[in-house]
mmCIF file of C-alpha atoms in Angstrom:
data_model
loop_
_atom_site.group_PDB
_atom_site.id
_atom_site.type_symbol
_atom_site.label_atom_id
_atom_site.label_comp_id
_atom_site.label_asym_id
_atom_site.label_seq_id
_atom_site.Cartn_x
_atom_site.Cartn_y
_atom_site.Cartn_z
ATOM 1 C CA UNK A 1 40.001 -20.684 -42.845
ATOM 2 C CA UNK A 2 40.457 -23.591 -45.255
ATOM 3 C CA UNK A 3 38.734 -26.607 -43.781
ATOM 4 C CA UNK A 4 37.144 -29.833 -44.926
ATOM 5 C CA UNK A 5 34.624 -31.526 -42.664
ATOM 6 C CA UNK A 6 33.178 -34.951 -43.263
ATOM 7 C CA UNK A 7 30.158 -36.642 -41.775
ATOM 8 C CA UNK A 8 29.357 -39.015 -40.342
ATOM 9 C CA UNK A 9 32.637 -39.979 -38.674
ATOM 10 C CA UNK A 10 31.659 -43.620 -38.895
ATOM 11 C CA UNK A 11 28.842 -45.599 -40.420
ATOM 12 C CA UNK A 12 27.688 -49.218 -40.281
ATOM 13 C CA UNK A 13 25.345 -50.585 -42.924
ATOM 14 C CA UNK A 14 24.158 -53.982 -44.108
ATOM 15 C CA UNK A 15 25.434 -55.467 -47.329
ATOM 16 C CA UNK A 16 23.289 -54.470 -50.291
ATOM 17 C CA UNK A 17 22.119 -51.205 -48.773
ATOM 18 C CA UNK A 18 22.906 -47.738 -50.100
ATOM 19 C CA UNK A 19 24.612 -44.979 -48.168
ATOM 20 C CA UNK A 20 25.658 -41.354 -48.593
ATOM 21 C CA UNK A 21 28.729 -39.691 -47.140
ATOM 22 C CA UNK A 22 28.954 -35.927 -46.773
ATOM 23 C CA UNK A 23 31.785 -33.442 -47.245
ATOM 24 C CA UNK A 24 31.482 -29.723 -46.452
ATOM 25 C CA UNK A 25 34.339 -27.370 -47.164
ATOM 26 C CA UNK A 26 35.318 -23.763 -46.684
ATOM 27 C CA UNK A 27 38.336 -23.892 -48.999
ATOM 28 C CA UNK A 28 38.586 -20.831 -51.180
ATOM 29 C CA UNK A 29 39.398 -20.282 -53.948
ATOM 30 C CA UNK A 30 38.263 -23.743 -55.015
ATOM 31 C CA UNK A 31 40.133 -25.808 -57.568
ATOM 32 C CA UNK A 32 38.871 -29.368 -57.356
ATOM 33 C CA UNK A 33 37.538 -31.992 -54.975
ATOM 34 C CA UNK A 34 38.603 -35.625 -54.784
ATOM 35 C CA UNK A 35 37.172 -38.612 -52.996
ATOM 36 C CA UNK A 36 39.622 -41.311 -51.929
ATOM 37 C CA UNK A 37 38.990 -44.788 -50.560
ATOM 38 C CA UNK A 38 41.486 -46.063 -48.004
ATOM 39 C CA UNK A 39 41.472 -49.665 -46.877
ATOM 40 C CA UNK A 40 42.809 -50.308 -43.387
ATOM 41 C CA UNK A 41 46.607 -50.197 -43.323
ATOM 42 C CA UNK A 42 46.889 -49.192 -46.974
ATOM 43 C CA UNK A 43 47.299 -46.005 -48.954
ATOM 44 C CA UNK A 44 44.341 -44.007 -50.314
ATOM 45 C CA UNK A 45 43.094 -44.758 -53.821
ATOM 46 C CA UNK A 46 41.325 -42.121 -55.886
ATOM 47 C CA UNK A 47 37.633 -42.681 -56.669
ATOM 48 C CA UNK A 48 36.616 -39.437 -58.371
ATOM 49 C CA UNK A 49 37.805 -35.911 -59.020
ATOM 50 C CA UNK A 50 35.403 -33.040 -59.606
ATOM 51 C CA UNK A 51 36.018 -29.525 -60.812
ATOM 52 C CA UNK A 52 33.924 -26.411 -60.319
ATOM 53 C CA UNK A 53 31.721 -27.043 -63.366
ATOM 54 C CA UNK A 54 30.896 -30.680 -62.592
ATOM 55 C CA UNK A 55 27.800 -31.591 -60.574
ATOM 56 C CA UNK A 56 27.888 -35.363 -60.732
ATOM 57 C CA UNK A 57 30.469 -37.986 -61.524
ATOM 58 C CA UNK A 58 30.165 -41.751 -61.289
ATOM 59 C CA UNK A 59 32.682 -44.538 -60.915
ATOM 60 C CA UNK A 60 30.846 -47.851 -60.895
ATOM 61 C CA UNK A 61 28.712 -48.016 -57.768
ATOM 62 C CA UNK A 62 30.186 -44.751 -56.489
ATOM 63 C CA UNK A 63 28.530 -41.465 -57.438
ATOM 64 C CA UNK A 64 29.908 -38.138 -56.273
ATOM 65 C CA UNK A 65 28.001 -34.871 -56.355
ATOM 66 C CA UNK A 66 29.261 -31.339 -55.977
ATOM 67 C CA UNK A 67 27.384 -28.154 -55.150
ATOM 68 C CA UNK A 68 29.943 -25.387 -55.492
ATOM 69 C CA UNK A 69 27.454 -22.765 -54.313
ATOM 70 C CA UNK A 70 26.855 -24.399 -50.941
ATOM 71 C CA UNK A 71 30.358 -25.912 -50.868
ATOM 72 C CA UNK A 72 29.083 -29.397 -50.300
ATOM 73 C CA UNK A 73 29.889 -32.749 -51.838
ATOM 74 C CA UNK A 74 28.468 -36.183 -51.282
ATOM 75 C CA UNK A 75 29.574 -39.688 -52.139
ATOM 76 C CA UNK A 76 26.754 -42.137 -52.707
ATOM 77 C CA UNK A 77 27.479 -45.861 -52.621
ATOM 78 C CA UNK A 78 24.904 -48.098 -54.238
ATOM 79 C CA UNK A 79 24.281 -51.751 -53.359
ATOM 80 C CA UNK A 80 27.129 -51.853 -50.860
ATOM 81 C CA UNK A 81 29.507 -54.790 -50.726
ATOM 82 C CA UNK A 82 31.720 -56.086 -47.928
ATOM 83 C CA UNK A 83 34.727 -54.768 -49.831
ATOM 84 C CA UNK A 84 33.371 -51.237 -49.493
ATOM 85 C CA UNK A 85 34.409 -51.327 -45.831
ATOM 86 C CA UNK A 86 37.080 -48.628 -45.670
ATOM 87 C CA UNK A 87 37.686 -44.980 -44.849
ATOM 88 C CA UNK A 88 36.508 -42.453 -47.405
ATOM 89 C CA UNK A 89 38.467 -39.228 -47.525
ATOM 90 C CA UNK A 90 37.396 -35.961 -49.111
ATOM 91 C CA UNK A 91 40.209 -33.695 -50.343
ATOM 92 C CA UNK A 92 39.778 -30.153 -51.628
ATOM 93 C CA UNK A 93 42.429 -28.213 -53.479
ATOM 94 C CA UNK A 94 42.923 -24.494 -53.002
ATOM 95 C CA UNK A 95 43.571 -22.916 -56.395
ATOM 96 C CA UNK A 96 45.344 -19.962 -54.810
ATOM 97 C CA UNK A 97 47.896 -21.793 -52.675
ATOM 98 C CA UNK A 98 47.731 -25.071 -54.650
ATOM 99 C CA UNK A 99 47.519 -26.860 -51.305
ATOM 100 C CA UNK A 100 45.368 -29.922 -50.694
ATOM 101 C CA UNK A 101 43.130 -29.833 -47.628
ATOM 102 C CA UNK A 102 42.195 -33.259 -46.309
ATOM 103 C CA UNK A 103 39.111 -34.236 -44.334
ATOM 104 C CA UNK A 104 39.354 -36.664 -41.432
ATOM 105 C CA UNK A 105 37.396 -39.272 -43.352
ATOM 106 C CA UNK A 106 34.300 -41.383 -42.807
ATOM 107 C CA UNK A 107 34.909 -44.926 -41.659
ATOM 108 C CA UNK A 108 32.381 -47.228 -43.333
ATOM 109 C CA UNK A 109 31.746 -50.786 -42.244
ATOM 110 C CA UNK A 110 29.545 -53.059 -44.329
ATOM 111 C CA UNK A 111 28.162 -56.080 -42.514
ATOM 112 C CA UNK A 112 26.978 -59.339 -44.058
ATOM 113 C CA UNK B 1 48.774 -51.753 -56.931
ATOM 114 C CA UNK B 2 49.245 -48.054 -57.586
ATOM 115 C CA UNK B 3 52.823 -48.245 -58.819
ATOM 116 C CA UNK B 4 54.216 -46.605 -55.691
ATOM 117 C CA UNK B 5 56.103 -49.013 -53.418
ATOM 118 C CA UNK B 6 57.066 -48.320 -49.832
ATOM 119 C CA UNK B 7 59.397 -50.289 -47.595
ATOM 120 C CA UNK B 8 59.303 -51.444 -44.939
ATOM 121 C CA UNK B 9 55.569 -51.941 -44.389
ATOM 122 C CA UNK B 10 56.018 -52.010 -40.628
ATOM 123 C CA UNK B 11 58.765 -50.567 -38.439
ATOM 124 C CA UNK B 12 59.284 -50.518 -34.700
ATOM 125 C CA UNK B 13 62.111 -48.340 -33.443
ATOM 126 C CA UNK B 14 63.439 -46.998 -30.198
ATOM 127 C CA UNK B 15 63.776 -43.307 -29.545
ATOM 128 C CA UNK B 16 67.549 -43.440 -29.958
ATOM 129 C CA UNK B 17 67.515 -45.405 -33.211
ATOM 130 C CA UNK B 18 68.159 -44.163 -36.728
ATOM 131 C CA UNK B 19 66.097 -45.690 -39.518
ATOM 132 C CA UNK B 20 65.011 -44.803 -43.048
ATOM 133 C CA UNK B 21 61.789 -45.231 -44.975
ATOM 134 C CA UNK B 22 62.006 -45.837 -48.700
ATOM 135 C CA UNK B 23 59.597 -44.976 -51.487
ATOM 136 C CA UNK B 24 59.958 -45.961 -55.123
ATOM 137 C CA UNK B 25 57.879 -45.202 -58.205
ATOM 138 C CA UNK B 26 58.442 -46.080 -61.841
ATOM 139 C CA UNK B 27 55.443 -44.191 -63.169
ATOM 140 C CA UNK B 28 57.550 -41.442 -64.682
ATOM 141 C CA UNK B 29 56.179 -38.961 -62.167
ATOM 142 C CA UNK B 30 58.062 -35.800 -61.337
ATOM 143 C CA UNK B 31 56.534 -34.938 -57.971
ATOM 144 C CA UNK B 32 56.843 -37.013 -54.814
ATOM 145 C CA UNK B 33 55.396 -36.468 -51.366
ATOM 146 C CA UNK B 34 55.632 -37.644 -47.773
ATOM 147 C CA UNK B 35 52.456 -37.629 -45.673
ATOM 148 C CA UNK B 36 51.839 -38.505 -42.043
ATOM 149 C CA UNK B 37 48.544 -40.098 -41.019
ATOM 150 C CA UNK B 38 47.762 -40.279 -37.312
ATOM 151 C CA UNK B 39 44.658 -41.843 -35.844
ATOM 152 C CA UNK B 40 41.515 -39.702 -36.207
ATOM 153 C CA UNK B 41 43.441 -36.835 -37.825
ATOM 154 C CA UNK B 42 43.531 -35.705 -41.450
ATOM 155 C CA UNK B 43 46.464 -36.600 -43.624
ATOM 156 C CA UNK B 44 49.295 -34.145 -43.009
ATOM 157 C CA UNK B 45 51.557 -33.196 -45.883
ATOM 158 C CA UNK B 46 55.182 -33.214 -44.694
ATOM 159 C CA UNK B 47 57.401 -32.688 -47.717
ATOM 160 C CA UNK B 48 57.061 -32.148 -51.446
ATOM 161 C CA UNK B 49 59.721 -32.771 -54.053
ATOM 162 C CA UNK B 50 59.327 -31.619 -57.637
ATOM 163 C CA UNK B 51 61.988 -32.651 -60.147
ATOM 164 C CA UNK B 52 64.160 -33.797 -57.205
ATOM 165 C CA UNK B 53 64.046 -30.385 -55.551
ATOM 166 C CA UNK B 54 62.288 -29.875 -52.229
ATOM 167 C CA UNK B 55 59.528 -27.360 -52.790
ATOM 168 C CA UNK B 56 57.587 -27.679 -49.532
ATOM 169 C CA UNK B 57 58.475 -28.397 -45.927
ATOM 170 C CA UNK B 58 55.408 -27.957 -43.774
ATOM 171 C CA UNK B 59 57.132 -27.110 -40.501
ATOM 172 C CA UNK B 60 58.324 -30.670 -40.009
ATOM 173 C CA UNK B 61 60.723 -31.243 -37.061
ATOM 174 C CA UNK B 62 64.342 -31.784 -38.036
ATOM 175 C CA UNK B 63 64.265 -35.342 -36.662
ATOM 176 C CA UNK B 64 62.601 -36.123 -40.020
ATOM 177 C CA UNK B 65 65.017 -35.661 -42.910
ATOM 178 C CA UNK B 66 63.914 -36.322 -46.499
ATOM 179 C CA UNK B 67 66.166 -37.226 -49.384
ATOM 180 C CA UNK B 68 65.352 -37.431 -53.068
ATOM 181 C CA UNK B 69 68.362 -38.775 -54.995
ATOM 182 C CA UNK B 70 66.424 -39.068 -58.263
ATOM 183 C CA UNK B 71 62.889 -38.652 -59.519
ATOM 184 C CA UNK B 72 62.035 -42.302 -58.827
ATOM 185 C CA UNK B 73 63.164 -42.580 -55.225
ATOM 186 C CA UNK B 74 62.328 -40.772 -52.027
ATOM 187 C CA UNK B 75 63.627 -41.475 -48.564
ATOM 188 C CA UNK B 76 62.620 -40.306 -45.107
ATOM 189 C CA UNK B 77 65.462 -40.553 -42.604
ATOM 190 C CA UNK B 78 64.384 -40.817 -38.991
ATOM 191 C CA UNK B 79 66.414 -40.152 -35.857
ATOM 192 C CA UNK B 80 65.658 -39.540 -32.181
ATOM 193 C CA UNK B 81 61.921 -39.830 -32.743
ATOM 194 C CA UNK B 82 59.266 -39.451 -30.072
ATOM 195 C CA UNK B 83 56.379 -41.825 -29.288
ATOM 196 C CA UNK B 84 53.935 -39.267 -30.726
ATOM 197 C CA UNK B 85 55.645 -39.734 -34.093
ATOM 198 C CA UNK B 86 54.064 -43.178 -34.289
ATOM 199 C CA UNK B 87 51.793 -43.104 -37.333
ATOM 200 C CA UNK B 88 51.250 -44.362 -40.866
ATOM 201 C CA UNK B 89 53.717 -42.640 -43.205
ATOM 202 C CA UNK B 90 52.499 -42.457 -46.767
ATOM 203 C CA UNK B 91 54.462 -41.686 -49.877
ATOM 204 C CA UNK B 92 52.734 -40.433 -53.011
ATOM 205 C CA UNK B 93 53.734 -39.365 -56.487
ATOM 206 C CA UNK B 94 52.102 -37.439 -59.306
ATOM 207 C CA UNK B 95 53.022 -36.465 -62.833
ATOM 208 C CA UNK B 96 53.219 -32.900 -61.663
ATOM 209 C CA UNK B 97 51.863 -30.779 -58.812
ATOM 210 C CA UNK B 98 48.537 -30.291 -60.569
ATOM 211 C CA UNK B 99 47.653 -33.900 -61.320
ATOM 212 C CA UNK B 100 46.324 -36.813 -59.309
ATOM 213 C CA UNK B 101 48.558 -38.309 -56.650
ATOM 214 C CA UNK B 102 49.028 -42.062 -56.389
ATOM 215 C CA UNK B 103 49.736 -43.335 -52.896
ATOM 216 C CA UNK B 104 51.905 -46.176 -51.679
ATOM 217 C CA UNK B 105 50.745 -48.713 -49.103
ATOM 218 C CA UNK B 106 52.391 -46.810 -46.290
ATOM 219 C CA UNK B 107 54.832 -47.683 -43.504
ATOM 220 C CA UNK B 108 53.291 -48.268 -40.097
ATOM 221 C CA UNK B 109 55.815 -46.759 -37.697
ATOM 222 C CA UNK B 110 55.800 -47.406 -33.966
ATOM 223 C CA UNK B 111 58.235 -45.524 -31.734
ATOM 224 C CA UNK B 112 58.849 -47.163 -28.358
#
């Protein structure tokens, strides 16, 4: 069954600290994996996209990793800022059906 | 701003009302999408249009009726909705079905 599971569901950290969000998937066959950031009441915005051959990709303070063997991805946020408070959604595309499978997201809150 | 504009941003409607959501993009994209986002649930793809033709309808009730008059505009017509239809409705567009989707800000719909 094609599923995407994210953990933790929610996370609170202090400004300046690092954190790592997890995404495990059972989607097969795999095409690509995207991380989106969604501010409250707004649409998701893409952070990174990773294909089968990519292990790490960075976008500023955001670094995504992908282990296609274990079907796991992580999003690491360095030196968190208040503006990082948002939901982070992992999306995996099935290369057979071309469908996108969305995770439920991790809600991150950064406190001053 | 992602280049995808949705109106209205907020909508409250009774169960007997008829209303429409509007989505507009001038990114030159050929694919447009409607998603539903309910609390604590993954994004649900509702409809896909590619070159103005509907290519996916993911078992959406007939009280939701999409319309795509041209490649820049997408509507979602609503009638006789139920309270459980209250959610954030997101429109997205992409150059084609294989490329990154850009999301609008969403319409927060409340059915009373």
